[in-house]
CSV table of C-alpha atoms in Angstrom, one decimal:
chain,number,residue,atom,x,y,z
A,1123,UNK,CA,9.1,23.9,-16.5
A,1124,UNK,CA,11.9,22.2,-14.7
A,1125,UNK,CA,14.6,20.8,-17.0
A,1126,UNK,CA,17.4,18.5,-15.9
A,1127,UNK,CA,20.9,18.6,-17.5
A,1128,UNK,CA,21.5,14.9,-17.1
A,1129,UNK,CA,19.7,11.7,-18.3
A,1130,UNK,CA,17.7,11.7,-15.1
A,1131,UNK,CA,14.6,13.8,-15.9
A,1132,UNK,CA,14.1,15.2,-12.4
A,1133,UNK,CA,17.7,15.4,-11.1
A,1134,UNK,CA,18.2,18.5,-9.1
A,1135,UNK,CA,14.5,18.8,-8.1
A,1136,UNK,CA,13.9,18.0,-4.5
A,1137,UNK,CA,11.0,15.6,-3.8
A,1138,UNK,CA,9.2,15.6,-0.5
A,1139,UNK,CA,7.7,12.2,-1.2
A,1140,UNK,CA,4.2,13.7,-0.7
A,1141,UNK,CA,3.1,14.2,-4.3
A,1142,UNK,CA,-0.6,13.9,-5.0
A,1143,UNK,CA,-0.8,10.9,-7.2
A,1144,UNK,CA,0.7,7.6,-8.2
A,1145,UNK,CA,1.9,7.7,-11.8
A,1146,UNK,CA,3.8,5.5,-14.4
A,1147,UNK,CA,6.8,6.4,-16.6
A,1148,UNK,CA,8.5,4.6,-19.5
A,1149,UNK,CA,11.9,4.3,-17.9
A,1150,UNK,CA,13.3,4.5,-14.3
A,1151,UNK,CA,15.3,7.6,-15.4
A,1152,UNK,CA,12.0,9.5,-15.4
A,1153,UNK,CA,11.2,8.7,-11.8
A,1154,UNK,CA,11.5,11.5,-9.3
A,1155,UNK,CA,13.6,11.9,-6.2
A,1156,UNK,CA,16.3,9.3,-5.4
A,1157,UNK,CA,14.4,6.5,-7.1
A,1158,UNK,CA,15.7,7.2,-10.7
A,1159,UNK,CA,19.4,6.7,-9.9
A,1160,UNK,CA,18.8,3.8,-7.4
A,1161,UNK,CA,16.8,1.7,-9.9
A,1162,UNK,CA,18.7,2.7,-13.0
A,1163,UNK,CA,22.0,1.5,-11.3
A,1164,UNK,CA,20.5,-1.9,-10.8
A,1165,UNK,CA,19.3,-2.5,-14.4
A,1166,UNK,CA,21.2,-5.0,-16.5
A,1167,UNK,CA,21.6,-4.7,-20.3
A,1168,UNK,CA,20.1,-8.2,-20.7
A,1169,UNK,CA,16.7,-7.2,-19.2
A,1170,UNK,CA,13.9,-5.3,-20.7
A,1171,UNK,CA,12.0,-2.6,-18.7
A,1172,UNK,CA,8.2,-3.3,-19.0
A,1173,UNK,CA,6.6,-1.0,-16.5
A,1174,UNK,CA,7.7,1.7,-14.0
A,1175,UNK,CA,5.7,3.4,-11.2
A,1176,UNK,CA,6.3,6.2,-8.7
A,1177,UNK,CA,4.3,6.0,-5.5
A,1178,UNK,CA,4.3,8.8,-3.0
A,1179,UNK,CA,4.2,8.1,0.7
A,1180,UNK,CA,0.9,8.0,2.7
A,1181,UNK,CA,0.4,8.4,6.4
A,1182,UNK,CA,-1.0,5.0,7.0
A,1183,UNK,CA,1.4,2.2,7.9
A,1184,UNK,CA,-1.0,-0.8,8.2
A,1185,UNK,CA,-4.0,-2.3,6.4
A,1186,UNK,CA,-7.2,-4.0,7.6
A,1187,UNK,CA,-5.7,-7.3,6.5
A,1188,UNK,CA,-2.6,-7.1,8.8
A,1189,UNK,CA,-0.1,-6.1,6.2
A,1190,UNK,CA,2.3,-3.3,7.4
A,1191,UNK,CA,4.8,-1.0,5.7
A,1192,UNK,CA,6.9,2.0,6.7
A,1193,UNK,CA,5.9,5.4,5.5
A,1194,UNK,CA,8.0,6.0,2.4
A,1195,UNK,CA,7.9,7.0,-1.2
A,1196,UNK,CA,8.6,4.1,-3.6
A,1197,UNK,CA,9.9,3.5,-7.1
A,1198,UNK,CA,8.8,0.2,-8.8
A,1199,UNK,CA,10.4,-1.1,-12.0
A,1200,UNK,CA,9.1,-4.3,-13.5
A,1201,UNK,CA,11.4,-5.9,-16.1
A,1202,UNK,CA,11.0,-9.2,-18.0
A,1203,UNK,CA,12.8,-11.0,-15.1
A,1204,UNK,CA,12.2,-9.2,-11.8
A,1205,UNK,CA,10.9,-6.4,-9.6
A,1206,UNK,CA,13.3,-3.6,-8.7
A,1207,UNK,CA,11.9,-1.5,-5.8
A,1208,UNK,CA,13.3,1.5,-4.1
A,1209,UNK,CA,12.1,3.1,-0.9
A,1210,UNK,CA,12.8,6.5,0.6
A,1211,UNK,CA,11.7,7.2,4.2
A,1212,UNK,CA,12.5,10.9,3.8
A,1213,UNK,CA,13.9,10.9,7.4
A,1214,UNK,CA,17.2,12.2,8.6
A,1215,UNK,CA,19.6,9.4,9.4
A,1216,UNK,CA,17.7,6.9,7.2
A,1217,UNK,CA,19.3,6.2,3.8
A,1218,UNK,CA,17.1,5.3,0.8
A,1219,UNK,CA,17.4,1.6,-0.2
A,1220,UNK,CA,16.7,-0.6,-3.2
A,1221,UNK,CA,15.7,-4.3,-3.4
A,1222,UNK,CA,15.1,-6.6,-6.2
A,1223,UNK,CA,13.0,-9.7,-6.4
A,1224,UNK,CA,13.5,-12.3,-9.2
A,1225,UNK,CA,10.3,-13.7,-10.7
A,1226,UNK,CA,11.6,-17.2,-10.0
A,1227,UNK,CA,11.7,-16.4,-6.2
A,1228,UNK,CA,8.1,-15.2,-6.0
A,1229,UNK,CA,5.7,-17.2,-3.8
A,1230,UNK,CA,2.6,-15.0,-3.7
A,1231,UNK,CA,1.3,-11.5,-3.8
A,1232,UNK,CA,-1.5,-9.5,-2.2
A,1233,UNK,CA,-3.3,-6.4,-3.6
A,1234,UNK,CA,-6.3,-4.8,-2.2
A,1235,UNK,CA,-8.0,-1.6,-1.0
A,1236,UNK,CA,-10.1,-0.1,1.8
A,1237,UNK,CA,-11.7,3.1,0.6
A,1238,UNK,CA,-8.9,5.6,-0.2
A,1239,UNK,CA,-6.1,3.2,1.0
A,1240,UNK,CA,-4.6,0.5,-1.1
A,1241,UNK,CA,-1.7,-1.9,-0.8
A,1242,UNK,CA,0.7,-4.1,-2.8
A,1243,UNK,CA,2.6,-6.9,-1.1
A,1244,UNK,CA,5.1,-9.5,-2.5
A,1245,UNK,CA,6.1,-12.6,-0.6
A,1246,UNK,CA,9.3,-14.2,-1.9
A,1247,UNK,CA,12.3,-16.4,-1.2
A,1248,UNK,CA,15.6,-14.8,-0.1
A,1249,UNK,CA,18.5,-17.0,1.0
A,1250,UNK,CA,16.0,-19.9,1.5
A,1251,UNK,CA,13.9,-17.8,3.9
A,1252,UNK,CA,10.5,-16.2,3.1
A,1253,UNK,CA,10.3,-12.4,3.2
A,1254,UNK,CA,7.7,-9.9,2.4
A,1255,UNK,CA,7.8,-6.4,0.9
A,1256,UNK,CA,4.8,-4.2,1.2
A,1257,UNK,CA,3.9,-0.8,-0.2
A,1258,UNK,CA,0.8,1.2,1.0
A,1259,UNK,CA,-0.4,3.8,-1.4
A,1260,UNK,CA,-3.4,6.0,-2.4
A,1261,UNK,CA,-6.2,4.1,-4.2
A,1262,UNK,CA,-6.0,6.4,-7.1
A,1263,UNK,CA,-3.0,4.5,-8.3
A,1264,UNK,CA,-4.4,1.0,-7.9
A,1265,UNK,CA,-4.6,0.4,-11.7
A,1266,UNK,CA,-0.8,1.0,-12.0
A,1267,UNK,CA,0.0,-1.7,-9.5
A,1268,UNK,CA,-2.5,-4.1,-11.1
A,1269,UNK,CA,-0.7,-3.7,-14.4
A,1270,UNK,CA,2.7,-4.3,-12.8
A,1271,UNK,CA,1.3,-7.6,-11.4
A,1272,UNK,CA,-0.1,-8.6,-14.8
A,1273,UNK,CA,3.4,-8.1,-16.2
A,1274,UNK,CA,4.8,-10.5,-13.6
A,1275,UNK,CA,2.1,-13.1,-14.2
A,1276,UNK,CA,2.7,-12.8,-18.0
A,1277,UNK,CA,6.1,-14.3,-17.4
A,1278,UNK,CA,5.0,-16.8,-14.8
A,1279,UNK,CA,5.1,-20.6,-15.3
A,1280,UNK,CA,1.8,-22.2,-16.4
A,1281,UNK,CA,0.2,-25.6,-16.2
A,1282,UNK,CA,-0.4,-27.2,-19.6
A,1283,UNK,CA,-4.2,-27.7,-19.3
A,1284,UNK,CA,-4.3,-29.7,-22.5
A,1285,UNK,CA,-2.1,-32.4,-20.9
A,1286,UNK,CA,-4.7,-32.9,-18.1
A,1287,UNK,CA,-7.7,-32.5,-20.3
A,1288,UNK,CA,-8.9,-29.7,-18.1
A,1289,UNK,CA,-11.8,-27.5,-19.1
A,1290,UNK,CA,-10.3,-24.1,-19.3
A,1291,UNK,CA,-11.3,-20.8,-20.8
A,1292,UNK,CA,-9.9,-17.4,-21.6
A,1293,UNK,CA,-10.6,-14.7,-19.0
A,1294,UNK,CA,-13.1,-12.9,-21.3
A,1295,UNK,CA,-15.1,-16.1,-21.7
A,1296,UNK,CA,-14.9,-17.1,-18.1
A,1297,UNK,CA,-15.1,-14.0,-15.9
A,1298,UNK,CA,-18.9,-13.8,-16.0
A,1299,UNK,CA,-19.1,-17.0,-13.9
A,1300,UNK,CA,-17.8,-15.1,-10.9
A,1301,UNK,CA,-21.0,-14.2,-9.0
A,1302,UNK,CA,-19.7,-11.4,-6.7
A,1303,UNK,CA,-19.4,-8.2,-8.9
A,1304,UNK,CA,-16.8,-6.6,-6.6
A,1305,UNK,CA,-14.6,-9.7,-6.4
A,1306,UNK,CA,-15.0,-10.1,-10.2
A,1307,UNK,CA,-13.8,-6.6,-10.9
A,1308,UNK,CA,-10.7,-7.2,-8.7
A,1309,UNK,CA,-9.8,-10.6,-10.1
A,1310,UNK,CA,-10.2,-9.7,-13.8
A,1311,UNK,CA,-7.6,-6.9,-13.4
A,1312,UNK,CA,-5.0,-9.5,-12.3
A,1313,UNK,CA,-5.4,-12.0,-15.1
A,1314,UNK,CA,-2.5,-11.8,-17.6
A,1315,UNK,CA,-2.3,-12.4,-21.3
A,1316,UNK,CA,-2.9,-16.0,-22.3
A,1317,UNK,CA,-3.8,-17.0,-18.7
A,1318,UNK,CA,-6.6,-19.6,-18.6
A,1319,UNK,CA,-9.3,-19.9,-16.0
A,1320,UNK,CA,-10.2,-23.3,-14.8
A,1321,UNK,CA,-12.6,-23.1,-11.8
A,1322,UNK,CA,-14.3,-20.5,-9.6
A,1323,UNK,CA,-16.6,-20.8,-6.6
A,1324,UNK,CA,-18.0,-18.6,-3.8
A,1325,UNK,CA,-17.5,-19.4,-0.1
A,1326,UNK,CA,-16.9,-17.9,3.3
A,1327,UNK,CA,-13.3,-17.2,4.3
A,1328,UNK,CA,-12.4,-18.0,7.9
A,1329,UNK,CA,-10.2,-15.4,9.7
A,1330,UNK,CA,-8.5,-16.2,13.0
A,1331,UNK,CA,-8.4,-13.2,15.4
A,1332,UNK,CA,-6.8,-13.0,18.8
A,1333,UNK,CA,-8.9,-11.0,21.3
A,1334,UNK,CA,-7.5,-9.6,24.5
A,1335,UNK,CA,-9.8,-10.5,27.4
A,1336,UNK,CA,-9.4,-8.7,30.7
A,1337,UNK,CA,-10.7,-9.4,34.1
A,1338,UNK,CA,-10.1,-8.0,37.5
A,1339,UNK,CA,-7.3,-10.5,38.2
A,1340,UNK,CA,-5.7,-11.3,34.9
A,1341,UNK,CA,-5.5,-10.8,31.2
A,1342,UNK,CA,-5.7,-13.6,28.6
A,1343,UNK,CA,-5.9,-14.0,24.9
A,1344,UNK,CA,-8.8,-15.7,23.3
A,1345,UNK,CA,-9.0,-16.8,19.7
A,1346,UNK,CA,-12.1,-15.9,17.7
A,1347,UNK,CA,-13.0,-17.2,14.3
A,1348,UNK,CA,-14.8,-14.7,12.0
A,1349,UNK,CA,-15.9,-15.2,8.4
A,1350,UNK,CA,-16.3,-13.0,5.3
A,1351,UNK,CA,-17.4,-13.4,1.7
A,1352,UNK,CA,-14.8,-14.8,-0.6
A,1353,UNK,CA,-14.3,-16.0,-4.2
A,1354,UNK,CA,-11.8,-18.5,-5.3
A,1355,UNK,CA,-10.4,-18.6,-8.8
A,1356,UNK,CA,-8.1,-21.2,-10.1
A,1357,UNK,CA,-6.1,-20.5,-13.3
A,1358,UNK,CA,-3.3,-22.3,-15.0
A,1359,UNK,CA,-0.9,-20.0,-13.2
A,1360,UNK,CA,-2.3,-19.3,-9.8
A,1361,UNK,CA,-4.7,-20.0,-7.0
A,1362,UNK,CA,-6.4,-16.6,-6.4
A,1363,UNK,CA,-8.7,-15.7,-3.4
A,1364,UNK,CA,-10.6,-12.5,-3.2
A,1365,UNK,CA,-12.0,-11.9,0.3
A,1366,UNK,CA,-13.8,-9.2,2.1
A,1367,UNK,CA,-12.5,-7.7,5.3
A,1368,UNK,CA,-14.3,-8.4,8.6
A,1369,UNK,CA,-14.1,-5.0,10.2
A,1370,UNK,CA,-15.6,-2.9,7.4
A,1371,UNK,CA,-18.9,-2.6,5.7
A,1372,UNK,CA,-19.5,-5.1,2.9
A,1373,UNK,CA,-17.6,-4.2,-0.3
A,1374,UNK,CA,-15.5,-1.5,1.2
A,1375,UNK,CA,-12.4,-3.6,2.0
A,1376,UNK,CA,-11.2,-6.4,-0.3
A,1377,UNK,CA,-7.8,-8.2,-0.5
A,1378,UNK,CA,-6.8,-10.6,-3.3
A,1379,UNK,CA,-4.2,-13.3,-2.5
A,1380,UNK,CA,-2.5,-14.8,-5.5
A,1381,UNK,CA,-0.4,-18.0,-4.9
A,1382,UNK,CA,1.9,-18.9,-7.7
A,1383,UNK,CA,1.4,-22.6,-8.6
A,1384,UNK,CA,5.0,-23.2,-9.8
A,1385,UNK,CA,6.2,-23.0,-6.1
A,1386,UNK,CA,3.5,-25.3,-4.7
A,1387,UNK,CA,4.5,-28.9,-3.9
A,1388,UNK,CA,1.2,-30.2,-2.6
A,1389,UNK,CA,-2.3,-29.2,-1.8
A,1390,UNK,CA,-4.4,-31.2,0.7
A,1391,UNK,CA,-8.0,-30.5,1.6
A,1392,UNK,CA,-9.2,-31.5,5.1
A,1393,UNK,CA,-12.7,-31.5,6.3
A,1394,UNK,CA,-13.7,-30.8,10.0
A,1395,UNK,CA,-17.0,-30.4,11.8
A,1396,UNK,CA,-17.4,-27.4,14.1
A,1397,UNK,CA,-20.6,-26.2,15.8
A,1398,UNK,CA,-22.8,-28.1,13.3
A,1399,UNK,CA,-21.1,-26.7,10.2
A,1400,UNK,CA,-18.3,-28.1,8.0
A,1401,UNK,CA,-15.0,-26.3,7.8
A,1402,UNK,CA,-12.6,-27.0,4.9
A,1403,UNK,CA,-8.9,-26.5,5.5
A,1404,UNK,CA,-6.7,-26.2,2.5
A,1405,UNK,CA,-3.1,-27.0,3.5
A,1406,UNK,CA,-0.5,-25.8,0.9
A,1407,UNK,CA,3.1,-26.9,1.1
A,1408,UNK,CA,5.8,-25.3,-1.0
A,1409,UNK,CA,8.8,-26.7,-2.8
A,1410,UNK,CA,11.8,-28.0,-0.9
A,1411,UNK,CA,13.9,-24.8,-1.4
A,1412,UNK,CA,11.3,-22.8,0.5
A,1413,UNK,CA,11.8,-23.1,4.3
A,1414,UNK,CA,8.2,-22.3,5.3
A,1415,UNK,CA,5.5,-24.1,7.2
A,1416,UNK,CA,2.4,-25.1,5.4
A,1417,UNK,CA,0.0,-22.3,4.5
A,1418,UNK,CA,-3.4,-23.0,6.0
A,1419,UNK,CA,-6.5,-21.5,4.3
A,1420,UNK,CA,-9.9,-22.2,5.9
A,1421,UNK,CA,-13.4,-22.0,4.2
A,1422,UNK,CA,-17.0,-22.8,4.9
A,1423,UNK,CA,-19.9,-23.1,2.5
A,1424,UNK,CA,-18.1,-24.9,-0.3
A,1425,UNK,CA,-20.2,-26.8,-2.8
A,1426,UNK,CA,-19.6,-30.5,-3.7
A,1427,UNK,CA,-18.1,-29.7,-7.2
A,1428,UNK,CA,-15.5,-27.3,-5.7
A,1429,UNK,CA,-14.6,-29.8,-3.0
A,1430,UNK,CA,-14.0,-32.5,-5.6
A,1431,UNK,CA,-11.8,-30.3,-7.8
A,1432,UNK,CA,-9.7,-29.0,-4.8
A,1433,UNK,CA,-9.0,-32.7,-4.0
A,1434,UNK,CA,-7.8,-33.2,-7.6
A,1435,UNK,CA,-5.3,-30.2,-7.6
A,1436,UNK,CA,-2.3,-32.4,-6.6
A,1437,UNK,CA,-2.7,-34.4,-9.8
A,1438,UNK,CA,-1.6,-31.6,-12.0
A,1439,UNK,CA,1.0,-29.8,-9.9
A,1440,UNK,CA,3.9,-31.6,-11.5
A,1441,UNK,CA,3.5,-29.6,-14.7
A,1442,UNK,CA,5.9,-28.8,-17.5
A,1443,UNK,CA,7.4,-25.2,-17.3
A,1444,UNK,CA,6.0,-22.8,-19.8
A,1445,UNK,CA,8.4,-21.7,-22.5
A,1446,UNK,CA,7.7,-18.0,-21.9
A,1447,UNK,CA,9.4,-18.1,-18.5
A,1448,UNK,CA,12.7,-16.3,-19.1
A,1449,UNK,CA,14.6,-18.0,-16.3
A,1450,UNK,CA,14.0,-21.4,-17.9
A,1451,UNK,CA,15.3,-20.5,-21.4
């Protein structure tokens, strides 16, 4: 068995980045390849390591939901304050790099899978601009990334549901209300300790797709609107949307979008008529420090109860920060 002579468990062992599985370790020093030193050098004495993952590279660089990433191995360390993520392209002339994302800068995340391929994507604020960091990995490691996201949500700000007399429940008592079994299984793995569920409903998610139309004389783009099954779950920490892909068989491609409520300034629901059916557009604007246009999410087949509640969301967005958020202590 390989033994290192330093505190880095695998120092001296060359990693190709093509190991067979995603795995977790107790401390960044146990990560393989360059990731151990890169992440360990970023750690501060004041922060606590909560979860660490090594993810080997896969050949795919895109997902059915439009998320893209370079082919690289990655190290992910989740502390009580931030994500520290290293990437190694394993290519000559390309140096490994490390990034960190403070929890207070997080806007949203995506996680999902299509058969053997999975992804983990963080949207965050960096110098008043929004950026995204995506890792594509083998689906055999999905549970590790789900746990990493639960750690983040554990430290996220929460709405005090008691102040607004909202009917909320623990995940264990609420999760059976989600009708779609596949969506239920995805969503429940992303609910953190003490997170409270408020509302769920099923609907159709509307995707906008640009189609290239060619004729003998010219080529033009045409916008098509496609729908897929979706489940919305509102908690005291996030607006979560599980949606099927539109280019795969039902149930084989699912993505969950989690929008952190502490960065949301306003939510407005618009209703439009199109081809004899109603379309509901949820327009989400973020706090002033976020230089980003409104996020538009479109649905069909929303029931009256869900419509009423979505219209009421603005009334409880000005919540008191939770005491378990370390950056507000």
